[in-house]
Amino acid sequence: MAAANGRRWRGRWWLDMAAERSGPEEAAAGGEDGPSVQATPGRAEVFATVVDTFLEKLVAAGSYQKFANCYRCFYKLQPEVTRSIYDQFISQLQTSVKDEIQEVKNEGNLELLFNSLDKMVEEAKNQEEPAWRPSGIPEEDIRSAMVPYLLKHRSYLRKILKEKEEENRKVAESVLAGRNRVGELQQLIQARKQAWQAISKEQRELIMTFKEPQ
């Protein structure tokens, strides 16, 4: 747990260093009068440059002269061995730092994040509206972020409601027309029934008139 927390802290530190280094470079590129000949390096490239610069400064800070001064007695006795030990120490230190940084990059998936940030920056260049920035007041930030979404959602719901109401109106008209048609058919059936009954009665009366009296 402590090692993971340490790696996360170092990862944030490296990201801060990369952001601080990329900021001046981007500002310098944007401040030139003429168009830049070379494209602005991506954040992954800037991060790698920061790591290399850090290692250079680390080696410079721990020069062989300082190392020899710390082990002066041993240096006087075995200068060549001292030099060999120093070279091995610097080599292992650089390897250890690079491995640690690579582990942080792998755990944080920094390559993908850097590429995503570069893509977002390129897409934002064509946006006319200013990007949203927090005001520092959570209530206002939430309101400014949620109100447009809720208004848009309300408009969408109203549109759906209007469509459903129109569908219901058409269905109601169709049902009413069906009921009217059923009523007309019932009246037609009743009229034909009455007509049939009247014809049947006339036929019976006619038959009765032709019967001989007993």
XYZ file of N, CA and C in Angstrom:
642
model
N 0.826 -1.202 0.000
C 0.000 0.000 0.000
C 0.860 1.251 0.000
N 1.891 1.269 0.857
C 2.775 2.430 0.923
C 3.524 2.622 -0.392
N 3.953 1.496 -0.995
C 4.667 1.610 -2.264
C 3.755 2.151 -3.351
N 2.483 1.683 -3.371
C 1.538 2.172 -4.376
C 1.251 3.644 -4.190
N 1.088 4.055 -2.917
C 0.854 5.479 -2.654
C 2.054 6.315 -3.070
N 3.261 5.772 -2.807
C 4.463 6.492 -3.202
C 4.562 6.649 -4.702
N 4.183 5.607 -5.442
C 4.237 5.684 -6.906
C 3.211 6.675 -7.423
N 1.999 6.680 -6.803
C 0.993 7.643 -7.231
C 1.452 9.064 -6.964
N 2.104 9.282 -5.789
C 2.594 10.626 -5.482
C 3.667 11.041 -6.477
N 4.578 10.104 -6.789
C 5.621 10.429 -7.754
C 5.022 10.677 -9.130
N 3.929 9.904 -9.447
C 3.278 10.125 -10.738
C 2.694 11.510 -10.835
N 2.042 11.971 -9.767
C 1.512 13.331 -9.787
C 2.627 14.356 -9.882
N 3.777 14.095 -9.209
C 4.900 15.017 -9.242
C 5.455 15.135 -10.649
N 5.586 13.972 -11.329
C 6.098 14.006 -12.689
C 5.128 14.719 -13.619
N 3.823 14.518 -13.391
C 2.840 15.208 -14.221
C 2.911 16.710 -14.017
N 3.092 17.132 -12.762
C 3.225 18.563 -12.482
C 4.456 19.132 -13.178
N 5.576 18.387 -13.131
C 6.785 18.855 -13.805
C 6.558 18.970 -15.304
N 5.864 17.971 -15.874
C 5.611 18.014 -17.323
C 4.707 19.175 -17.670
N 3.699 19.443 -16.835
C 2.800 20.560 -17.111
C 3.521 21.883 -17.010
N 4.404 22.017 -15.982
C 5.143 23.264 -15.839
C 6.096 23.492 -17.001
N 6.661 22.386 -17.509
C 7.611 22.548 -18.621
C 6.888 22.809 -19.927
N 5.734 22.164 -20.116
C 5.011 22.337 -21.367
C 4.364 23.697 -21.448
N 4.014 24.298 -20.282
C 3.354 25.596 -20.296
C 4.208 26.665 -20.926
N 5.450 26.894 -20.456
C 6.299 27.926 -21.088
C 6.597 27.651 -22.538
N 6.781 26.373 -22.914
C 7.100 26.066 -24.301
C 5.930 26.409 -25.203
N 4.681 26.098 -24.738
C 3.520 26.407 -25.546
C 3.329 27.906 -25.643
N 3.584 28.623 -24.520
C 3.440 30.074 -24.537
C 4.457 30.706 -25.474
N 5.701 30.176 -25.443
C 6.734 30.712 -26.326
C 6.386 30.458 -27.778
N 5.834 29.284 -28.068
C 5.462 28.969 -29.450
C 4.331 29.866 -29.912
N 3.379 30.173 -29.017
C 2.262 31.025 -29.398
C 2.638 32.472 -29.455
N 3.744 32.889 -28.793
C 4.111 34.293 -28.755
C 4.965 34.731 -29.913
N 5.421 33.829 -30.769
C 6.250 34.213 -31.898
C 5.417 34.967 -32.920
N 6.065 35.929 -33.570
C 5.352 36.732 -34.553
C 4.976 35.905 -35.771
N 5.894 35.157 -36.288
C 5.645 34.376 -37.484
C 5.175 32.984 -37.130
N 4.706 32.226 -38.125
C 4.270 30.849 -37.871
C 5.442 29.967 -37.490
N 5.206 29.078 -36.556
C 6.268 28.200 -36.077
C 6.622 27.194 -37.154
N 7.908 26.991 -37.305
C 8.373 26.048 -38.319
C 8.125 24.624 -37.868
N 8.327 24.373 -36.586
C 8.168 23.026 -36.051
C 6.918 22.975 -35.195
N 6.159 21.889 -35.307
C 4.922 21.743 -34.547
C 5.229 21.602 -33.058
N 4.274 22.039 -32.260
C 4.435 21.938 -30.811
C 4.511 20.472 -30.402
N 5.512 20.083 -29.620
C 5.626 18.667 -29.237
C 4.461 18.238 -28.361
N 4.118 16.960 -28.470
C 3.045 16.420 -27.655
C 3.466 16.283 -26.201
N 2.478 16.049 -25.358
C 2.748 15.962 -23.931
C 3.596 14.745 -23.576
N 3.459 13.671 -24.320
C 4.307 12.510 -24.075
C 5.770 12.837 -24.366
N 6.008 13.583 -25.442
C 7.375 13.986 -25.783
C 7.924 14.964 -24.753
N 7.071 15.889 -24.306
C 7.501 16.844 -23.272
C 7.841 16.111 -21.987
N 7.030 15.126 -21.636
C 7.287 14.353 -20.425
C 8.631 13.637 -20.513
N 8.915 13.029 -21.682
C 10.194 12.347 -21.865
C 11.355 13.336 -21.777
N 11.154 14.541 -22.305
C 12.198 15.566 -22.219
C 12.436 15.975 -20.773
N 11.354 16.088 -20.020
C 11.483 16.436 -18.596
C 12.280 15.367 -17.856
N 11.997 14.109 -18.156
C 12.718 13.015 -17.494
C 14.201 13.069 -17.840
N 14.502 13.266 -19.126
C 15.911 13.342 -19.528
C 16.619 14.527 -18.874
N 15.930 15.666 -18.814
C 16.530 16.847 -18.179
C 16.767 16.616 -16.699
N 15.816 15.958 -16.070
C 15.971 15.654 -14.646
C 17.168 14.749 -14.399
N 17.320 13.728 -15.254
C 18.456 12.823 -15.087
C 19.776 13.551 -15.327
N 19.787 14.453 -16.298
C 21.015 15.218 -16.540
C 21.379 16.074 -15.325
N 20.362 16.727 -14.764
C 20.622 17.568 -13.589
C 20.982 16.717 -12.375
N 20.412 15.525 -12.295
C 20.726 14.629 -11.191
C 22.184 14.187 -11.254
N 22.625 13.828 -12.467
C 24.023 13.419 -12.634
C 24.957 14.600 -12.384
N 24.547 15.786 -12.851
C 25.386 16.961 -12.630
C 25.494 17.298 -11.148
N 24.385 17.108 -10.429
C 24.408 17.403 -8.989
C 25.292 16.413 -8.231
N 25.338 15.191 -8.713
C 26.188 14.182 -8.060
C 27.415 13.901 -8.895
N 28.218 14.903 -9.115
C 29.391 14.766 -9.986
C 30.436 13.843 -9.352
N 31.332 13.432 -10.211
C 32.400 12.543 -9.725
C 33.276 13.251 -8.704
N 33.504 14.535 -8.870
C 34.326 15.287 -7.927
C 33.710 15.278 -6.534
N 32.403 15.488 -6.464
C 31.727 15.453 -5.163
C 31.756 14.049 -4.570
N 31.598 13.072 -5.441
C 31.642 11.681 -4.966
C 33.033 11.356 -4.413
N 34.056 11.798 -5.117
C 35.417 11.542 -4.657
C 35.718 12.277 -3.356
N 35.178 13.483 -3.199
C 35.392 14.224 -1.955
C 34.736 13.528 -0.761
N 33.606 12.873 -1.018
C 32.946 12.155 0.082
C 33.768 10.939 0.526
N 34.465 10.322 -0.399
C 35.285 9.142 -0.084
C 36.757 9.463 -0.418
N 37.247 10.518 0.189
C 38.576 11.030 -0.143
C 39.674 10.023 0.156
N 39.574 9.383 1.295
C 40.624 8.425 1.665
C 40.679 7.249 0.688
N 39.541 6.713 0.405
C 39.483 5.599 -0.542
C 39.908 6.049 -1.931
N 39.537 7.288 -2.310
C 39.907 7.817 -3.627
C 41.420 7.939 -3.758
N 42.104 8.368 -2.674
C 43.557 8.502 -2.721
C 44.227 7.150 -2.864
N 43.604 6.129 -2.265
C 44.210 4.793 -2.346
C 43.886 4.107 -3.668
N 42.622 4.204 -4.109
C 42.195 3.487 -5.318
C 41.383 4.436 -6.217
N 42.006 5.349 -6.918
C 41.256 6.300 -7.762
C 40.529 5.615 -8.910
N 41.149 4.609 -9.495
C 40.493 3.933 -10.619
C 39.269 3.153 -10.155
N 39.412 2.486 -8.984
C 38.273 1.730 -8.433
C 37.154 2.687 -8.050
N 37.531 3.830 -7.494
C 36.531 4.831 -7.129
C 35.750 5.291 -8.359
N 36.500 5.520 -9.442
C 35.831 5.933 -10.686
C 34.895 4.852 -11.191
N 35.311 3.613 -11.108
C 34.474 2.502 -11.560
C 33.213 2.388 -10.711
N 33.380 2.538 -9.404
C 32.207 2.471 -8.509
C 31.237 3.612 -8.825
N 31.792 4.787 -9.068
C 30.939 5.944 -9.373
C 30.158 5.722 -10.676
N 30.845 5.215 -11.700
C 30.176 4.972 -12.970
C 29.056 3.946 -12.819
N 29.319 2.872 -12.057
C 28.290 1.861 -11.841
C 27.116 2.436 -11.046
N 27.442 3.268 -10.058
C 26.391 3.876 -9.247
C 25.483 4.775 -10.092
N 26.094 5.611 -10.935
C 25.315 6.505 -11.786
C 24.480 5.715 -12.779
N 25.048 4.679 -13.347
C 24.323 3.866 -14.308
C 23.123 3.184 -13.658
N 23.344 2.584 -12.490
C 22.243 1.932 -11.793
C 21.190 2.936 -11.316
N 21.648 4.134 -10.926
C 20.695 5.158 -10.487
C 19.801 5.594 -11.647
N 20.391 5.827 -12.792
C 19.597 6.224 -13.961
C 18.626 5.119 -14.369
N 19.115 3.887 -14.343
C 18.240 2.760 -14.694
C 17.088 2.635 -13.718
N 17.389 2.795 -12.426
C 16.349 2.697 -11.409
C 15.298 3.794 -11.562
N 15.754 5.018 -11.824
C 14.811 6.135 -11.994
C 13.939 5.917 -13.222
N 14.542 5.484 -14.339
C 13.777 5.253 -15.562
C 12.765 4.124 -15.370
N 13.172 3.056 -14.677
C 12.247 1.952 -14.421
C 11.079 2.413 -13.547
N 11.388 3.232 -12.541
C 10.335 3.731 -11.657
C 9.357 4.620 -12.418
N 9.892 5.477 -13.274
C 9.031 6.358 -14.061
C 8.195 5.552 -15.051
N 8.801 4.545 -15.661
C 8.051 3.701 -16.588
C 6.940 2.953 -15.869
N 7.199 2.532 -14.638
C 6.163 1.856 -13.856
C 5.011 2.804 -13.546
N 5.352 4.051 -13.212
C 4.311 5.052 -12.964
C 3.494 5.295 -14.233
N 4.168 5.388 -15.383
C 3.474 5.605 -16.649
C 2.537 4.445 -16.980
N 2.998 3.229 -16.710
C 2.168 2.061 -16.999
C 0.964 1.981 -16.062
N 1.191 2.259 -14.774
C 0.086 2.195 -13.818
C -0.958 3.269 -14.099
N -0.504 4.465 -14.434
C -1.434 5.558 -14.705
C -1.896 5.653 -16.137
N -1.400 4.756 -16.995
C -1.752 4.779 -18.420
C -1.513 6.179 -18.998
N -0.337 6.727 -18.696
C -0.055 8.118 -19.039
C 0.049 8.349 -20.537
N 0.534 7.364 -21.283
C 0.655 7.551 -22.725
C -0.704 7.848 -23.349
N -1.707 7.045 -22.950
C -3.051 7.263 -23.485
C -3.621 8.599 -23.025
N -3.361 8.955 -21.769
C -3.868 10.227 -21.248
C -3.210 11.410 -21.959
N -1.904 11.324 -22.187
C -1.219 12.400 -22.897
C -1.784 12.573 -24.306
N -1.979 11.449 -25.000
C -2.531 11.528 -26.354
C -3.951 12.090 -26.345
N -4.732 11.715 -25.329
C -6.095 12.246 -25.228
C -6.084 13.752 -24.982
N -5.156 14.206 -24.131
C -5.057 15.637 -23.869
C -4.647 16.397 -25.133
N -3.681 15.848 -25.865
C -3.270 16.492 -27.117
C -4.435 16.585 -28.095
N -5.226 15.524 -28.159
C -6.374 15.517 -29.064
C -7.409 16.543 -28.634
N -7.648 16.638 -27.321
C -8.607 17.616 -26.810
C -8.150 19.044 -27.103
N -6.850 19.289 -26.966
C -6.324 20.627 -27.238
C -6.494 20.973 -28.719
N -6.226 20.013 -29.606
C -6.374 20.272 -31.030
C -7.832 20.539 -31.387
N -8.750 19.774 -30.785
C -10.166 19.990 -31.067
C -10.652 21.311 -30.503
N -10.073 21.733 -29.375
C -10.517 22.983 -28.748
C -10.070 24.206 -29.524
N -9.077 24.061 -30.392
C -8.599 25.217 -31.157
C -9.660 25.747 -32.106
N -10.561 24.870 -32.552
C -11.601 25.287 -33.489
C -12.872 25.756 -32.790
N -12.907 25.725 -31.488
C -14.085 26.165 -30.744
C -14.058 27.678 -30.570
N -15.177 28.304 -30.879
C -15.280 29.744 -30.740
C -15.627 30.151 -29.309
N -16.447 29.334 -28.635
C -16.851 29.669 -27.276
C -15.728 29.339 -26.301
N -15.571 30.144 -25.256
C -14.528 29.846 -24.260
C -14.849 28.585 -23.481
N -13.814 27.884 -23.099
C -13.997 26.652 -22.346
C -14.507 26.962 -20.937
N -15.235 26.007 -20.385
C -15.795 26.202 -19.052
C -14.688 26.108 -18.007
N -14.763 26.982 -17.036
C -13.824 26.979 -15.922
C -14.604 27.082 -14.616
N -14.210 26.342 -13.594
C -14.931 26.429 -12.309
C -14.751 27.795 -11.681
N -15.818 28.254 -11.015
C -15.774 29.560 -10.368
C -15.232 29.484 -8.952
N -15.168 28.273 -8.402
C -14.730 28.122 -7.017
C -15.885 27.977 -6.048
N -17.109 28.230 -6.518
C -18.310 28.059 -5.682
C -19.032 26.811 -6.177
N -19.020 25.732 -5.400
C -19.598 24.462 -5.884
C -21.053 24.593 -6.323
N -21.869 25.353 -5.560
C -23.282 25.465 -5.908
C -23.470 26.081 -7.288
N -22.725 27.160 -7.553
C -22.853 27.810 -8.848
C -22.289 26.944 -9.971
N -21.202 26.238 -9.685
C -20.618 25.374 -10.710
C -21.585 24.258 -11.091
N -22.200 23.653 -10.070
C -23.153 22.569 -10.344
C -24.361 23.106 -11.097
N -24.822 24.291 -10.680
C -25.978 24.882 -11.346
C -25.663 25.214 -12.798
N -24.501 25.810 -13.033
C -24.141 26.181 -14.404
C -23.928 24.954 -15.285
N -23.508 23.859 -14.672
C -23.282 22.645 -15.456
C -24.564 21.850 -15.661
N -25.459 21.854 -14.655
C -26.649 21.024 -14.709
C -27.833 21.710 -15.374
N -27.961 23.033 -15.196
C -29.141 23.724 -15.727
C -29.255 23.581 -17.240
N -28.177 23.804 -18.033
C -28.333 23.603 -19.485
C -28.741 22.182 -19.847
N -28.175 21.211 -19.137
C -28.531 19.820 -19.423
C -29.995 19.556 -19.083
N -30.444 20.064 -17.920
C -31.827 19.849 -17.515
C -32.798 20.561 -18.455
N -32.434 21.777 -18.895
C -33.292 22.477 -19.839
C -33.390 21.727 -21.164
N -32.269 21.220 -21.608
C -32.277 20.441 -22.842
C -33.104 19.170 -22.675
N -32.969 18.539 -21.515
C -33.739 17.324 -21.254
C -35.231 17.647 -21.155
N -35.570 18.815 -20.559
C -36.969 19.208 -20.463
C -37.560 19.444 -21.848
N -36.784 20.086 -22.724
C -37.259 20.304 -24.092
C -37.481 18.982 -24.807
N -36.573 18.051 -24.561
C -36.726 16.734 -25.182
C -37.981 16.034 -24.663
N -38.217 16.102 -23.350
C -39.405 15.465 -22.773
C -40.681 16.127 -23.277
N -40.664 17.450 -23.420
C -41.838 18.138 -23.948
C -42.112 17.723 -25.383
N -41.057 17.555 -26.165
C -41.231 17.106 -27.533
C -41.833 15.703 -27.574
N -41.310 14.816 -26.729
C -41.842 13.454 -26.673
C -43.296 13.469 -26.211
N -43.596 14.312 -25.199
C -44.966 14.408 -24.691
C -45.920 14.894 -25.779
N -45.474 15.899 -26.540
C -46.310 16.409 -27.615
C -46.567 15.334 -28.666
N -45.537 14.571 -28.996
C -45.708 13.492 -29.967
C -46.670 12.427 -29.449
N -46.550 12.083 -28.159
C -47.440 11.082 -27.581
C -48.878 11.598 -27.529
N -49.038 12.884 -27.193
C -50.387 13.448 -27.168
C -51.007 13.426 -28.561
N -50.213 13.709 -29.584
C -50.721 13.657 -30.950
C -51.101 12.227 -31.337
N -50.271 11.279 -30.924
C -50.598 9.884 -31.198
C -51.871 9.472 -30.473
N -52.010 9.887 -29.218
C -53.212 9.552 -28.458
C -54.462 10.189 -29.079
N -54.310 11.423 -29.580
C -55.446 12.086 -30.220
C -55.892 11.319 -31.465
N -54.899 10.882 -32.253
C -55.253 10.123 -33.452
C -55.893 8.785 -33.095
N -55.366 8.150 -32.048
C -55.962 6.879 -31.623
C -57.376 7.092 -31.123
N -57.594 8.172 -30.344
C -58.933 8.459 -29.836
C -59.901 8.729 -30.981
N -59.463 9.476 -31.997
C -60.309 9.725 -33.159
C -60.625 8.427 -33.881
N -59.615 7.561 -33.986
C -59.840 6.282 -34.650
C -60.839 5.427 -33.871
N -60.700 5.423 -32.542
C -61.631 4.653 -31.713
C -63.048 5.207 -31.831
N -63.160 6.546 -31.802
C -64.479 7.165 -31.917
C -65.108 6.867 -33.266
N -64.289 6.924 -34.327
C -64.811 6.586 -35.646
C -65.254 5.126 -35.696
N -64.480 4.248 -35.052
C -64.867 2.840 -35.001
C -66.176 2.639 -34.258
N -66.359 3.367 -33.157
C -67.608 3.256 -32.397
C -68.797 3.749 -33.230
N -68.593 4.868 -33.938
C -69.667 5.382 -34.791
C -70.027 4.370 -35.873
N -69.017 3.746 -36.440
C -69.262 2.749 -37.479
C -70.019 1.553 -36.908
N -69.648 1.134 -35.699
C -70.350 0.031 -35.057
C -71.809 0.403 -34.806
N -72.026 1.668 -34.350
C -73.408 2.119 -34.123
C -74.214 2.120 -35.412
N -73.585 2.582 -36.509
C -74.290 2.583 -37.785
C -74.620 1.168 -38.231
N -73.667 0.251 -38.042
C -73.945 -1.142 -38.417
C -75.056 -1.742 -37.574
N -75.060 -1.412 -36.275
C -76.142 -1.916 -35.412
C -77.509 -1.384 -35.875
N -77.547 -0.084 -36.233
C -78.810 0.476 -36.729
C -79.233 -0.177 -38.025
N -78.259 -0.440 -38.917
C -78.569 -1.086 -40.191
C -79.093 -2.499 -39.965
N -78.457 -3.218 -39.039
C -78.914 -4.582 -38.736
C -80.322 -4.551 -38.155
N -80.571 -3.587 -37.258
C -81.889 -3.482 -36.647
C -82.954 -3.151 -37.692
N -82.613 -2.245 -38.631
C -83.573 -1.881 -39.682
C -83.870 -3.073 -40.573
N -82.834 -3.824 -40.956
C -83.062 -5.002 -41.796
C -83.845 -6.079 -41.057
N -83.582 -6.171 -39.769
C -84.334 -7.143 -38.971
C -85.814 -6.791 -38.949
N -86.083 -5.500 -38.727
C -87.483 -5.073 -38.707
C -88.135 -5.258 -40.066
N -87.358 -4.958 -41.123
C -87.927 -5.153 -42.461
C -88.220 -6.626 -42.722
N -87.339 -7.485 -42.318
C -87.551 -8.929 -42.488
C -88.757 -9.403 -41.703
N -88.884 -8.903 -40.473
C -90.050 -9.271 -39.657
C -91.353 -8.794 -40.317
N -91.323 -7.571 -40.878
C -92.535 -7.065 -41.546
C -92.874 -7.908 -42.758
N -91.886 -8.288 -43.555
C -92.122 -9.126 -44.733
C -92.649 -10.489 -44.311
N -92.054 -11.040 -43.256
C -92.495 -12.351 -42.779
C -93.936 -12.293 -42.309
N -94.341 -11.205 -41.660
C -95.721 -11.059 -41.185
C -96.686 -10.940 -42.353
N -96.318 -10.177 -43.374
C -97.164 -10.042 -44.547
C -97.335 -11.378 -45.253
N -96.220 -12.150 -45.319
C -96.321 -13.462 -45.963
C -97.286 -14.367 -45.207
N -97.207 -14.327 -43.880
C -98.127 -15.177 -43.097
C -99.581 -14.743 -43.299
N -99.794 -13.423 -43.311
C -101.158 -12.945 -43.523
C -101.659 -13.314 -44.903
N -100.783 -13.233 -45.897
C -101.191 -13.589 -47.254
C -101.530 -15.068 -47.350
N -100.740 -15.876 -46.695
C -101.013 -17.315 -46.706
C -102.344 -17.606 -46.029
N -102.625 -16.875 -44.943
C -103.879 -17.101 -44.230
C -105.087 -16.713 -45.090
N -104.929 -15.723 -45.937
C -106.077 -15.318 -46.774
C -106.406 -16.343 -47.838
N -105.422 -17.156 -48.264
C -105.664 -18.148 -49.306
C -106.155 -19.489 -48.746
N -106.145 -19.619 -47.453
C -106.618 -20.856 -46.878
C -108.136 -20.911 -46.936
N -108.715 -22.103 -47.227
C -110.165 -22.252 -47.285
C -110.722 -22.268 -45.882
N -111.874 -21.643 -45.739
C -112.513 -21.671 -44.411
C -112.990 -23.078 -44.082
N -112.828 -23.507 -42.904
C -113.245 -24.858 -42.498
C -114.672 -24.837 -41.997
